[in-house]
Amino acid sequence: MSEGNRLHHWDFLIGYPLEEAEQILKEEAVSYKLLFTAAPGKVSSEEDAFVIAVRDHNTAAGTIVLVCASSDWTIN
C-alpha cells in the first residue's frame, strides 16, 4: 500500500478519543506512536486526549503517528 493510501486509510481516526483509536489500531495490528500537543501553558494527558491528526512516521515499517491533544484549548 502506498504511503498516501495508508495515511488516508487511517485519517478517519481524527476526532476519536485516543483510547478508541488505540483499540482500533491494536485490533488491526498497526504500528503507531503517540505525539501530544497542547495549548500554551497547558498539558495534554492520555486520559482526555483526542486524535487531531494522523502522520506517517516510518514508511518502511508502516508506522503512523497519532497527534493527540486535550479538547481544552483555552488560554489565559
PDB file of C-alpha atoms in Angstrom:
ATOM      1  CA  MET A   1       0.000   0.000   0.000  1.00  0.00           C
ATOM      2  CA  SER A   2       1.443   3.394  -0.905  1.00  0.00           C
ATOM      3  CA  GLU A   3       2.177   5.997   1.778  1.00  0.00           C
ATOM      4  CA  GLY A   4      -0.685   8.280   0.756  1.00  0.00           C
ATOM      5  CA  ASN A   5      -3.205   5.442   0.717  1.00  0.00           C
ATOM      6  CA  ARG A   6      -2.040   4.130   4.091  1.00  0.00           C
ATOM      7  CA  LEU A   7      -2.457   7.532   5.737  1.00  0.00           C
ATOM      8  CA  HIS A   8      -5.792   8.135   4.074  1.00  0.00           C
ATOM      9  CA  HIS A   9      -6.934   4.760   5.369  1.00  0.00           C
ATOM     10  CA  TRP A  10      -6.433   5.910   8.986  1.00  0.00           C
ATOM     11  CA  ASP A  11      -7.427   9.583   8.768  1.00  0.00           C
ATOM     12  CA  PHE A  12     -10.957   8.645   9.867  1.00  0.00           C
ATOM     13  CA  LEU A  13      -9.466   8.391  13.393  1.00  0.00           C
ATOM     14  CA  ILE A  14      -9.258  12.190  13.584  1.00  0.00           C
ATOM     15  CA  GLY A  15     -11.678  13.282  16.283  1.00  0.00           C
ATOM     16  CA  TYR A  16     -11.704   9.889  18.020  1.00  0.00           C
ATOM     17  CA  PRO A  17     -10.863   9.647  21.725  1.00  0.00           C
ATOM     18  CA  LEU A  18      -7.308   8.293  22.000  1.00  0.00           C
ATOM     19  CA  GLU A  19      -8.444   5.158  23.823  1.00  0.00           C
ATOM     20  CA  GLU A  20     -10.791   4.169  20.977  1.00  0.00           C
ATOM     21  CA  ALA A  21      -8.207   4.927  18.279  1.00  0.00           C
ATOM     22  CA  GLU A  22      -5.589   2.816  20.059  1.00  0.00           C
ATOM     23  CA  GLN A  23      -8.027  -0.067  20.388  1.00  0.00           C
ATOM     24  CA  ILE A  24      -8.772   0.002  16.643  1.00  0.00           C
ATOM     25  CA  LEU A  25      -5.084   0.130  15.702  1.00  0.00           C
ATOM     26  CA  LYS A  26      -4.210  -2.715  18.092  1.00  0.00           C
ATOM     27  CA  GLU A  27      -7.012  -4.874  16.673  1.00  0.00           C
ATOM     28  CA  GLU A  28      -5.669  -4.222  13.151  1.00  0.00           C
ATOM     29  CA  ALA A  29      -2.038  -4.803  14.274  1.00  0.00           C
ATOM     30  CA  VAL A  30      -0.941  -1.364  13.059  1.00  0.00           C
ATOM     31  CA  SER A  31       2.291   0.065  14.448  1.00  0.00           C
ATOM     32  CA  TYR A  32       1.832   3.578  15.847  1.00  0.00           C
ATOM     33  CA  LYS A  33       3.449   6.225  18.015  1.00  0.00           C
ATOM     34  CA  LEU A  34       1.827   8.964  20.068  1.00  0.00           C
ATOM     35  CA  LEU A  35       2.665  12.644  19.881  1.00  0.00           C
ATOM     36  CA  PHE A  36       0.956  15.047  22.276  1.00  0.00           C
ATOM     37  CA  THR A  37       0.396  18.757  21.832  1.00  0.00           C
ATOM     38  CA  ALA A  38      -1.387  21.326  23.983  1.00  0.00           C
ATOM     39  CA  ALA A  39      -2.321  24.985  24.178  1.00  0.00           C
ATOM     40  CA  PRO A  40       0.320  27.310  25.660  1.00  0.00           C
ATOM     41  CA  GLY A  41       0.578  26.742  29.413  1.00  0.00           C
ATOM     42  CA  LYS A  42      -1.473  23.530  29.274  1.00  0.00           C
ATOM     43  CA  VAL A  43      -0.531  19.865  29.378  1.00  0.00           C
ATOM     44  CA  SER A  44      -2.262  17.082  27.472  1.00  0.00           C
ATOM     45  CA  SER A  45      -2.724  13.716  29.120  1.00  0.00           C
ATOM     46  CA  GLU A  46      -3.771  10.370  27.712  1.00  0.00           C
ATOM     47  CA  GLU A  47      -6.912  10.445  29.859  1.00  0.00           C
ATOM     48  CA  ASP A  48      -8.643  13.261  27.981  1.00  0.00           C
ATOM     49  CA  ALA A  49      -6.831  13.178  24.639  1.00  0.00           C
ATOM     50  CA  PHE A  50      -8.404  13.105  21.194  1.00  0.00           C
ATOM     51  CA  VAL A  51      -6.707  12.330  17.885  1.00  0.00           C
ATOM     52  CA  ILE A  52      -6.245  15.606  15.982  1.00  0.00           C
ATOM     53  CA  ALA A  53      -4.014  14.373  13.127  1.00  0.00           C
ATOM     54  CA  VAL A  54      -2.504  11.241  11.609  1.00  0.00           C
ATOM     55  CA  ARG A  55       1.011  11.393  10.124  1.00  0.00           C
ATOM     56  CA  ASP A  56       3.439   8.990   8.527  1.00  0.00           C
ATOM     57  CA  HIS A  57       6.422   8.150  10.708  1.00  0.00           C
ATOM     58  CA  ASN A  58       8.298   5.334   9.038  1.00  0.00           C
ATOM     59  CA  THR A  59       7.227   4.243   5.581  1.00  0.00           C
ATOM     60  CA  ALA A  60       9.330   1.079   5.589  1.00  0.00           C
ATOM     61  CA  ALA A  61       7.979  -0.123   8.945  1.00  0.00           C
ATOM     62  CA  GLY A  62       4.426   1.037   8.304  1.00  0.00           C
ATOM     63  CA  THR A  63       4.327   3.130  11.468  1.00  0.00           C
ATOM     64  CA  ILE A  64       1.902   6.020  11.815  1.00  0.00           C
ATOM     65  CA  VAL A  65       1.860   8.847  14.359  1.00  0.00           C
ATOM     66  CA  LEU A  66      -1.302   9.833  16.184  1.00  0.00           C
ATOM     67  CA  VAL A  67      -1.074  13.514  17.096  1.00  0.00           C
ATOM     68  CA  CYS A  68      -3.229  13.954  20.194  1.00  0.00           C
ATOM     69  CA  ALA A  69      -4.448  16.838  22.308  1.00  0.00           C
ATOM     70  CA  SER A  70      -6.919  17.691  25.021  1.00  0.00           C
ATOM     71  CA  SER A  71     -10.142  19.302  23.870  1.00  0.00           C
ATOM     72  CA  ASP A  72      -9.476  22.309  26.160  1.00  0.00           C
ATOM     73  CA  TRP A  73      -7.545  24.903  24.139  1.00  0.00           C
ATOM     74  CA  THR A  74      -8.482  27.956  26.216  1.00  0.00           C
ATOM     75  CA  ILE A  75      -5.626  30.247  27.143  1.00  0.00           C
ATOM     76  CA  ASN A  76      -5.424  32.862  29.869  1.00  0.00           C
TER      77      ASN A  76
END
